[in-house]
XYZ file of C-alpha atoms in Angstrom:
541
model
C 34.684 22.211 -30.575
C 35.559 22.666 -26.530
C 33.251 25.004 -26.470
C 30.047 22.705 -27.759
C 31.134 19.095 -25.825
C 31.855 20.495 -22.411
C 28.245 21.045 -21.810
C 26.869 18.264 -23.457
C 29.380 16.333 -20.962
C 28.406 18.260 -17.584
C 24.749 17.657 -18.927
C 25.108 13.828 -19.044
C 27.258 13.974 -15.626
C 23.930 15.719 -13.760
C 21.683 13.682 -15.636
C 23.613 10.435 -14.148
C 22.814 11.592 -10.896
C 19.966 12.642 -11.383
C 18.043 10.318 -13.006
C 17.932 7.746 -10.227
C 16.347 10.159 -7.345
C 12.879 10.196 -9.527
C 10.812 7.156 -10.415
C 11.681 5.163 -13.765
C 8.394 3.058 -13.382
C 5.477 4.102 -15.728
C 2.380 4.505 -13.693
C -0.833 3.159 -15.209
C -4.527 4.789 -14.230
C -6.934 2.205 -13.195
C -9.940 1.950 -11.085
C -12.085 -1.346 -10.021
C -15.059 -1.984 -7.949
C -15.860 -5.206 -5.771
C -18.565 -7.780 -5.840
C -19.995 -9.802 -3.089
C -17.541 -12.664 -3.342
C -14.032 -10.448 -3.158
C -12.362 -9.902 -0.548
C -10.390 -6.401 0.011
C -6.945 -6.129 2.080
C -5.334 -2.829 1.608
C -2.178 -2.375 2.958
C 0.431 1.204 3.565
C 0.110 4.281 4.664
C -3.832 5.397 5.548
C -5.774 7.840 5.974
C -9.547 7.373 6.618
C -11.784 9.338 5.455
C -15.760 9.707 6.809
C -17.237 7.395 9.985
C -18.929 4.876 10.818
C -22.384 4.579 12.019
C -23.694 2.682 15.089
C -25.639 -0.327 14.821
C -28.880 -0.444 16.454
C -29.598 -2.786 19.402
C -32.056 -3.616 21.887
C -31.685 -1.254 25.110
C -31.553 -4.360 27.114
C -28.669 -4.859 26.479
C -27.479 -2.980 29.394
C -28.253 -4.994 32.265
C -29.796 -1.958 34.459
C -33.555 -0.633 34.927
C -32.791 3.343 33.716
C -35.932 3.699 36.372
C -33.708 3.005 39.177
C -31.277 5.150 38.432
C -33.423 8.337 37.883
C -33.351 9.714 41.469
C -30.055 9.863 42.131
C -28.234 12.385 43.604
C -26.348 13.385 40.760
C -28.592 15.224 38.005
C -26.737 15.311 34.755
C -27.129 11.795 35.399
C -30.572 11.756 35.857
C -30.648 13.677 32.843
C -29.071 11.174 31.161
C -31.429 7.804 32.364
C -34.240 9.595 32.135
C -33.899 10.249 28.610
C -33.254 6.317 27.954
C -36.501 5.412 29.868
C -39.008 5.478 26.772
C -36.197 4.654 24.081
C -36.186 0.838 22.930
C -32.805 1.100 21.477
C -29.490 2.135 21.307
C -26.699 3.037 18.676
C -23.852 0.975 19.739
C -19.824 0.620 18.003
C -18.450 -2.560 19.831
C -14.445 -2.593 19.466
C -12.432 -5.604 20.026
C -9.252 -3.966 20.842
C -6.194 -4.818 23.435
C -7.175 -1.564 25.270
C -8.807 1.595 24.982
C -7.996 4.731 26.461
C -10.078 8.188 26.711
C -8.955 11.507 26.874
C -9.908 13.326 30.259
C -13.400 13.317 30.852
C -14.809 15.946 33.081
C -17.656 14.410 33.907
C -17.712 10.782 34.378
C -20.231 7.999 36.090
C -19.675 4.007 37.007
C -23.017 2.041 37.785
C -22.436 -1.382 39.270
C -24.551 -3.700 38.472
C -23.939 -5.804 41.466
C -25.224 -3.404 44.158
C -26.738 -0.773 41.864
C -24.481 1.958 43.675
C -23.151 4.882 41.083
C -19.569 6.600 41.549
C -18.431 10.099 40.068
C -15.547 11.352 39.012
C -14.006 14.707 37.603
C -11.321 15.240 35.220
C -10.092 11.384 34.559
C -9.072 8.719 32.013
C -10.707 5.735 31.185
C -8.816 2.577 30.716
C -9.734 -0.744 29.309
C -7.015 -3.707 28.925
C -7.879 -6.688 26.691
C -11.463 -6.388 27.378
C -14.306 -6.227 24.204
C -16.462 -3.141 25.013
C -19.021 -0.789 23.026
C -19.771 2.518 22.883
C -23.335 3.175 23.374
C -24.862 6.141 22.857
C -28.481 7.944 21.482
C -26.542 8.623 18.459
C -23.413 6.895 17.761
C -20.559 7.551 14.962
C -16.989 6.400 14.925
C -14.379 9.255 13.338
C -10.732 8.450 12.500
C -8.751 11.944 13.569
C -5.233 10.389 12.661
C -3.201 9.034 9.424
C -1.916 5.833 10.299
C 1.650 4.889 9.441
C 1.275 1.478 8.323
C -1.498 -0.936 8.358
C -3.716 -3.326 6.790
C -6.971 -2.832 6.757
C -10.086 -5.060 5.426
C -13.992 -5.216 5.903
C -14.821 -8.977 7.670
C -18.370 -10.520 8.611
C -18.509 -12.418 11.520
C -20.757 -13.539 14.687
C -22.144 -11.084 17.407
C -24.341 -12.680 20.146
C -25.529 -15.704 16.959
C -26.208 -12.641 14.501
C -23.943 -11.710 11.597
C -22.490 -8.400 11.878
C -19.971 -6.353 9.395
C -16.609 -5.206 11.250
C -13.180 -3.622 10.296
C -10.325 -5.394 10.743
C -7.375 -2.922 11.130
C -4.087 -3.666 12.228
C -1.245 -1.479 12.701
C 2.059 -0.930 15.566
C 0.373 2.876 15.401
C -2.685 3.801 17.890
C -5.689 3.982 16.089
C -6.995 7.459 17.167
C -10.631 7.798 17.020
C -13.600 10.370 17.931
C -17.242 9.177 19.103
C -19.294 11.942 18.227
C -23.217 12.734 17.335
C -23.858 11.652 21.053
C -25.922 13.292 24.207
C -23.514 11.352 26.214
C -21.585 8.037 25.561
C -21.725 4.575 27.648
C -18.795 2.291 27.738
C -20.281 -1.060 28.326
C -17.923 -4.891 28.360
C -19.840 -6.849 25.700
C -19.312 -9.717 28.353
C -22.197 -8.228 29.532
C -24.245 -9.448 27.173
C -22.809 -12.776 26.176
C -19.182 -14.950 26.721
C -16.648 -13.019 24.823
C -14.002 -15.463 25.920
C -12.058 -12.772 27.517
C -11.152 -12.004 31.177
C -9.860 -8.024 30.734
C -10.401 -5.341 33.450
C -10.812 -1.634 32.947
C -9.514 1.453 35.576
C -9.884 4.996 35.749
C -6.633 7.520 36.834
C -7.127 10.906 37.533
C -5.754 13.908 36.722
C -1.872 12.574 38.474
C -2.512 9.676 37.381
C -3.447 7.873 40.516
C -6.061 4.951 39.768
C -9.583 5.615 41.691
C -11.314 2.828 40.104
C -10.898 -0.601 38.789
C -13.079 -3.042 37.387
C -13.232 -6.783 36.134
C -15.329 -8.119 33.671
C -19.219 -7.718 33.257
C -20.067 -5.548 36.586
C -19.951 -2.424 35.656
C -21.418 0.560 33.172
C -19.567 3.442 32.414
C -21.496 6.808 31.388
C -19.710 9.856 30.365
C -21.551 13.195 30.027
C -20.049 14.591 26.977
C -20.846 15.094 23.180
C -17.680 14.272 21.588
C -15.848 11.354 23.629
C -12.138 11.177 21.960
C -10.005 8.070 22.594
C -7.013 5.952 21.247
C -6.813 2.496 20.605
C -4.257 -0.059 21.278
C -2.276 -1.746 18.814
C -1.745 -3.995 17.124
C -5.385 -5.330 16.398
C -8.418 -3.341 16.133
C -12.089 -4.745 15.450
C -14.402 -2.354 14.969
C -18.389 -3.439 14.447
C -20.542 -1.001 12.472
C -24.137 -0.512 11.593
C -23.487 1.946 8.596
C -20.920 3.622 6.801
C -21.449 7.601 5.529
C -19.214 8.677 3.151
C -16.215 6.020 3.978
C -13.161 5.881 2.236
C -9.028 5.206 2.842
C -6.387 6.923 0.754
C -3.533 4.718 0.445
C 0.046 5.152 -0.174
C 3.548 3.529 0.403
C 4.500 3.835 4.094
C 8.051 5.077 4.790
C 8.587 2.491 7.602
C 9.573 -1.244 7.745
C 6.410 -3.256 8.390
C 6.404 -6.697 9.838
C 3.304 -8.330 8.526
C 4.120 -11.730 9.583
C 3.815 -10.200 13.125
C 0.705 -8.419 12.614
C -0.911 -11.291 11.219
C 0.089 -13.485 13.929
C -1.988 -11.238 16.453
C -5.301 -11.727 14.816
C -7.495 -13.834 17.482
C -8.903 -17.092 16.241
C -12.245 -16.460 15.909
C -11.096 -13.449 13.398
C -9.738 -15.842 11.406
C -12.409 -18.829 10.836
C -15.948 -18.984 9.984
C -18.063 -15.667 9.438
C -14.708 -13.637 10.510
C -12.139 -15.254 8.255
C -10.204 -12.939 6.975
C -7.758 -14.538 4.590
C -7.380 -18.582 6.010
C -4.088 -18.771 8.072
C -1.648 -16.231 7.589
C 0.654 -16.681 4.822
C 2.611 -19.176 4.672
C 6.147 -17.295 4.877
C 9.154 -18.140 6.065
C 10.210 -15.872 9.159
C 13.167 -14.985 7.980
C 11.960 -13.379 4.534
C 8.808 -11.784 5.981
C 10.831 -8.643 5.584
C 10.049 -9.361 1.451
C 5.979 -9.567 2.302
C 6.461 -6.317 3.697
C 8.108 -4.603 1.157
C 6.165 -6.218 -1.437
C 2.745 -5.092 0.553
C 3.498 -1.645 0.803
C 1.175 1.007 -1.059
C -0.803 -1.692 -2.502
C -4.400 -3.739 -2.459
C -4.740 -7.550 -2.443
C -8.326 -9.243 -4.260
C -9.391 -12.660 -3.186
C -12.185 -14.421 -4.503
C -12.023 -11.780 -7.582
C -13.502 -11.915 -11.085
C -14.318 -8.041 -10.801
C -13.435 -6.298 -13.653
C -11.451 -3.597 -13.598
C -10.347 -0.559 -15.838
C -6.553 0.576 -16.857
C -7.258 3.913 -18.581
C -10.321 2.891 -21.115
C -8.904 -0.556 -21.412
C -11.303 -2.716 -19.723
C -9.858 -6.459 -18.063
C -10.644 -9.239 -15.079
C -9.106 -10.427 -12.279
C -8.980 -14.132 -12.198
C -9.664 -15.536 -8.392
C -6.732 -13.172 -7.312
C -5.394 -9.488 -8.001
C -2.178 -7.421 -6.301
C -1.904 -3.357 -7.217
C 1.097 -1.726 -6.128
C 0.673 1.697 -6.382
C 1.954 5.450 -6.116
C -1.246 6.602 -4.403
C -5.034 5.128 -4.436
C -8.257 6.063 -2.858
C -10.933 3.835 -2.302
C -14.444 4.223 -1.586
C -16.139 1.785 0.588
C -20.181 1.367 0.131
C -22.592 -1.306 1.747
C -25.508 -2.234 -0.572
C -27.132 -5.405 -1.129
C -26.026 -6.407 1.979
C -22.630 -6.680 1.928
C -19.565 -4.164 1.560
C -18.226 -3.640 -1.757
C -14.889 -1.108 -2.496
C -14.491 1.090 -5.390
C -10.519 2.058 -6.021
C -8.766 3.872 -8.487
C -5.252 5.448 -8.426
C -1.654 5.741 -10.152
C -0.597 1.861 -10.351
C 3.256 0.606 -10.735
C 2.081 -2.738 -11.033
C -1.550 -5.110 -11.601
C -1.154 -8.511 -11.750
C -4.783 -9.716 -12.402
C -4.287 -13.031 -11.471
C -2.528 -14.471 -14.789
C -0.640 -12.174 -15.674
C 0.801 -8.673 -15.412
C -0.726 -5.295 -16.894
C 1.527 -4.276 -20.407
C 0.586 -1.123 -22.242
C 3.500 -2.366 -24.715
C 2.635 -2.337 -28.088
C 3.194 -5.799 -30.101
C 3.287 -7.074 -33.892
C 1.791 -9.979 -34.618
C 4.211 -11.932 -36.809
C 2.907 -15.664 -37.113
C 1.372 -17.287 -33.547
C 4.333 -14.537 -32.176
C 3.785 -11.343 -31.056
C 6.915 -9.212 -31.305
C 7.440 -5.274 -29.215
C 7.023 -3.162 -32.184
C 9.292 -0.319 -30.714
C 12.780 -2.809 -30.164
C 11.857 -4.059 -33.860
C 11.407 -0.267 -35.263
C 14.361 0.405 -33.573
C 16.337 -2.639 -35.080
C 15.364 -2.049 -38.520
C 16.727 2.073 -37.845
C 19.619 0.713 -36.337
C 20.443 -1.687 -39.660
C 19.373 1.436 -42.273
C 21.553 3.748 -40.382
C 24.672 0.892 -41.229
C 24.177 -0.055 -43.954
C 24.074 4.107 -45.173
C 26.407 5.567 -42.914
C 28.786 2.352 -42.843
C 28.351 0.815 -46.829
C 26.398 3.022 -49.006
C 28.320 6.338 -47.779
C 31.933 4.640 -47.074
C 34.211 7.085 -47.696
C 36.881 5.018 -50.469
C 40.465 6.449 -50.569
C 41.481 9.850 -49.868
C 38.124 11.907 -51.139
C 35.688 13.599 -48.839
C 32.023 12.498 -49.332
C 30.255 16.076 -50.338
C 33.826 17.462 -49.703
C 33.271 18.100 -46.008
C 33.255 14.146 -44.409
C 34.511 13.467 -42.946
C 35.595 16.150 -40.652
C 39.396 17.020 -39.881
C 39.221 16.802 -35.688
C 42.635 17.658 -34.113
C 44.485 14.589 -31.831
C 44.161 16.152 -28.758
C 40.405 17.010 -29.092
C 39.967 13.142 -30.128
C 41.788 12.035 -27.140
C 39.748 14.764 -24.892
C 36.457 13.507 -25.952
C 37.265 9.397 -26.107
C 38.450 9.794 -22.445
C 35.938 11.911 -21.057
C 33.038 9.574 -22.443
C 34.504 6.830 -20.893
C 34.818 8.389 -17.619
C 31.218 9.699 -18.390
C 30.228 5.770 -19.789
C 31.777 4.695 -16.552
C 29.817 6.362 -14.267
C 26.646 5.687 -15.821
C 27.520 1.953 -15.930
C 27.753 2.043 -12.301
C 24.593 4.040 -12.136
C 22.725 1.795 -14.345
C 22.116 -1.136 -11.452
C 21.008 1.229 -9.590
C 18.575 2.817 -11.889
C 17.225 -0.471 -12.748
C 17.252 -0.990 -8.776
C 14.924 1.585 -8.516
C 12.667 0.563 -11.248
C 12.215 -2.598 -9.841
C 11.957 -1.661 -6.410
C 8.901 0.862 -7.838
C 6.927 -1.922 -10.019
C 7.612 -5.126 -7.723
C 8.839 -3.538 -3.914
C 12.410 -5.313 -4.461
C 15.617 -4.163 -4.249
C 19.207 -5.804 -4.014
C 20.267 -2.456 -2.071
C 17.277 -2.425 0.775
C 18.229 -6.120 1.108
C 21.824 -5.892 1.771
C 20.990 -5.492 5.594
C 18.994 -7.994 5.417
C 19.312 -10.482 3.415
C 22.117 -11.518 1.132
C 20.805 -14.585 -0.316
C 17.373 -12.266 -1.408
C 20.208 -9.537 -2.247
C 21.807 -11.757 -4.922
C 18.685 -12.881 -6.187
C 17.401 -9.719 -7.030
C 20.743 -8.230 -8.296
C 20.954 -11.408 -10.287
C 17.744 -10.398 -12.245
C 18.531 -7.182 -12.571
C 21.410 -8.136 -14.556
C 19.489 -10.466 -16.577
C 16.957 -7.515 -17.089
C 19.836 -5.117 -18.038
C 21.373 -7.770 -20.767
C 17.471 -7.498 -22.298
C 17.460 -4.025 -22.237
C 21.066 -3.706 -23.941
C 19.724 -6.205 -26.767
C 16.131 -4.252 -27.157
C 17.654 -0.662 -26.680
C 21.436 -0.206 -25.940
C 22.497 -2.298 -29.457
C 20.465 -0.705 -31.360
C 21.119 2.522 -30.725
C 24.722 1.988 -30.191
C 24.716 0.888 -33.693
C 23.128 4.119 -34.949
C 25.288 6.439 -33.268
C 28.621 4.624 -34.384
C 27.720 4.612 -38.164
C 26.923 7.975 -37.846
C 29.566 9.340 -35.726
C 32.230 7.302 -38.095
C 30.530 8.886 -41.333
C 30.946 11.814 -39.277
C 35.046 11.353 -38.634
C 34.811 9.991 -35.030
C 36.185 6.663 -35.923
C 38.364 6.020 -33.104
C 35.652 8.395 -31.101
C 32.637 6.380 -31.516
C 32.550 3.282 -29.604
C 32.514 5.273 -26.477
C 29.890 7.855 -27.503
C 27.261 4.865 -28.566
C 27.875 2.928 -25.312
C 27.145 6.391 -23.293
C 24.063 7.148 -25.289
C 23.095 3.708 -25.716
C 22.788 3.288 -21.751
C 20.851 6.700 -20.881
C 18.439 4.842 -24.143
C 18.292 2.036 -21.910
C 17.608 3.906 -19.070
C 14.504 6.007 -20.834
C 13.150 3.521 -23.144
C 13.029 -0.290 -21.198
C 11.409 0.215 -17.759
C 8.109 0.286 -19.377
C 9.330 -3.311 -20.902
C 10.135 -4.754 -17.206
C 6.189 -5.856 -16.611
C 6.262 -7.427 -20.373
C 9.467 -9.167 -20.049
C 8.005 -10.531 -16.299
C 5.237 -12.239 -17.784
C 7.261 -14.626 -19.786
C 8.420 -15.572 -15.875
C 4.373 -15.727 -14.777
C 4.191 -19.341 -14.400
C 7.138 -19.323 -12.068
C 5.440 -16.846 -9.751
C 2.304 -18.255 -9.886
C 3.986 -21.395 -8.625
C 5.170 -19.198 -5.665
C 1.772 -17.582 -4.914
C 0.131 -20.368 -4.563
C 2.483 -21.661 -2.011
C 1.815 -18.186 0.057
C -1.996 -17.882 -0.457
C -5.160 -19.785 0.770
């Protein structure tokens, strides 16, 4: 008898421990695509996948005659005008950014546009602070060389110079480390240039030991560097980026291992981002300071919808979004693609959560019984649970002294009774303990909660989400943990483990628990949907 139960209780010690360190939360397939009235926030870890193409505008732009500039006395340069002298356009990426800086560049001219006089300079950095520029080239495209950390990233429309024009809107604490490439050369150009940007930024050169050797104010000045690939980093925290085209374009998404202040992010979004053809999503949401910590957590490795009535796919299952969607998820990529004139993303991935608006995705299958619909597995279960009683408990009761099929039950020794009743309760013990924590874990997977990230942070938010978890637990014990308890103790006393039982059937009945009810946490949460609809609506445009 020692010989068989020691395992079987160093099995369900490792499995106590174990069990919490990998995710409880099922993960459901799905994949959606976008129509012209959604709107597409992503938010997590990200990295970007293809580039973005210039948009096309009128040479003019630059305020310089390239035929004035063609006998100078440097001739890469001359190169350089010469070959914009018949062309009637240019492929231009204008960035709205709180500074951009270059990696060296060997070769490097400034035109000013005051006196017409060009500078050179070898083996420098360019600078820009708060000042709107573009990158201008023959050829133009925008690469993304680095995953960033966290950020939130959406596709806005909004006003260039009285025309509409499609932009990302990424912000992030990170740099945003990008590569112009498919270039002769590149020209760095202030869009104040061309029309009031409603900033007063400056932009300086250092060289090699970092002394500065130039610096420049607003609309005076043209920078040209002679080089095909021109690699730079941008500023956080808020990055606009206008594009013509996008080839092959796409983020993977995941959940970021660092603490993200959205709040703060959101705050740094200029004005005329937020209204009119650039509104992004109204006013920021309207979130107390103190718990912004909770939108953080909450956005992490997921994808918000406005506007939505997209349908979208869970496995073959087909469904809608209604006005609004939120996907949390374990990983998604999504494919961006501008048709029809206007920017529509195509996502799929491993989801822990969809809410589509009215309620939240359930794969849990129900039995209609009257205008109810009852989880068919808890009721199996149930009916098991009272079959294995009334058999093991009435039907087979032993009476008096005589053994049922002369061998039950079975003649167990005191002390191995008193080994096994105290070891499962050390064993029903620790999983007890365990159990918040698994359910912790569950939750903090589906819904980006959890009573022991908040503890730092927040013990009001703390007891709130502990709170449910017990209220989530007592569910479980009724669906699962009863049940089962039940079957185990009819058999175990049919068995001879009278005085045993109780102990075994609360230790199995809790790893049941553990296995069988996460899946149930999205159904049960649905009976609360009208209470967090109430609380969306107080956050969201």
């Amino acid at each position: 008898m020692r010989v068989g139960i020691l395992p079987l209780m160093i099995a369900l010690l490792l499995l106590s421990t174990a069990i919490p360190s990998y995710a409880l939360a099922p993960l459901y397939e799905f994949n959606f695509s976008t129509g012209i009235r959604t709107r597409c926030l992503l938010f997590g870890e990200m990295e970007i996948r293809g580039y973005l193409s210039g948009k096309n505008i009128p040479l003019d732009f630059i305020p310089i005659n390239p035929i004035y500039f063609v006998g100078t006395p440097y001739p890469e340069f001359n190169s350089i005008i010469a070959s914009l002298v018949n062309r009637s356009y240019l492929s231009a990426i204008p960035l709205y950014s709180k500074g951009l800086v270059t990696s060296a560049c060997e070769d490097v001219y400034v035109i000013n546009i005051s006196d017409g006089s060009v500078q050179n300079f070898e083996n420098v950095e360019i600078h820009t602070n708060n000042m709107p520029v573009a990158i201008m080239s023959d050829e133009a495209d925008l690469h993304f060389t680095k995953n960033i950390s966290y950020g939130i990233l959406t596709f806005i429309k909004m006003q260039m110079n009285g025309e509409d024009v499609d932009g990302i809107l990424l912000l992030s604490d990170d740099d945003l480390n990008v590569e112009a490439k498919n270039g002769s050369f590149y020209a760095i150009v202030p869009l104040s240039t061309a029309y009031d940007t409603g900033e007063e930024g400056y932009a300086y050169i250092l060289n090699k030991n970092g002394d500065k050797v130039w610096e420049g104010g607003a609309g005076d000045w043209v920078i040209v560097v002679n080089v095909n690939t021109l690699p730079a980093e941008l500023l956080p925290s808020v990055n606009v980026i206008i594009f013509g085209g996008i080839e092959k374009f796409g983020v993977n998404v995941k959940k970021s291992n660092r603490e993200a202040n959205i709040m703060s992010l959101l705050s740094e979004i200029p004005e005329k981002f937020m209204s009119n053809g650039g509104r992004v999503m109204g006013s920021p949401f309207n979130f107390p300071d103190k718990y912004a910590f909770l939108l953080g957590d909450v956005l992490n490795g997921a994808v918000l919808l406005f506007n939505s009535t997209d349908e979208f796919f869970v496995g073959s299952e087909s469904r809608n979004f209604s006005e609004f969607g939120l996907i949390r998820f374990d990983s998604g990529g999504f494919d961006i693609k501008k048709s029809y004139g206007y920017i529509s993303t195509k996502g799929e991935g491993k989801a822990y959560l969809i809410f589509s608006g009215d309620e939240i995705y359930s794969d849990v299958e129900l039995l209609p019984v009257g205008r109810f619909s009852l989880p068919l597995h808890p009721l199996a279960l149930w009916i098991l649970a009272i079959a294995f009683f009334l058999l093991f408990s009435v039907i087979l009761k032993r009476k008096g002294e005589r053994k049922i099929a002369g061998r039950f039950p079975l003649d167990i020794k005191d002390d191995y009774r008193k080994w096994i009743k105290y070891t499962f309760i050390g064993i029903y013990v620790v999983l007890f303990i365990a159990t918040f924590f698994v359910f912790d874990i569950a939750l903090n997977e589906i819904f980006g909660v959890s009573f022991v990230s908040f503890l730092s942070r927040s013990l009001l938010l703390s007891a709130v989400v502990l709170l449910s978890e017990v209220v989530f637990i007592a569910i479980a014990f009724l669906m699962f943990g009863f049940p089962i308890r039940i079957i185990v103790n009819s058999f175990l006393g049919f068995l001879g483990f009278e005085r045993e039982k109780r102990e075994i059937g609360k230790t199995v009945g809790l790893l049941f628990m553990w296995f069988l009810f996460p899946p149930y946490i999205t159904f049960i949460s649905n009976a609360f949907i009208g209470i967090i609809k109430d609380i969306l609506s107080g956050m969201l445009p």
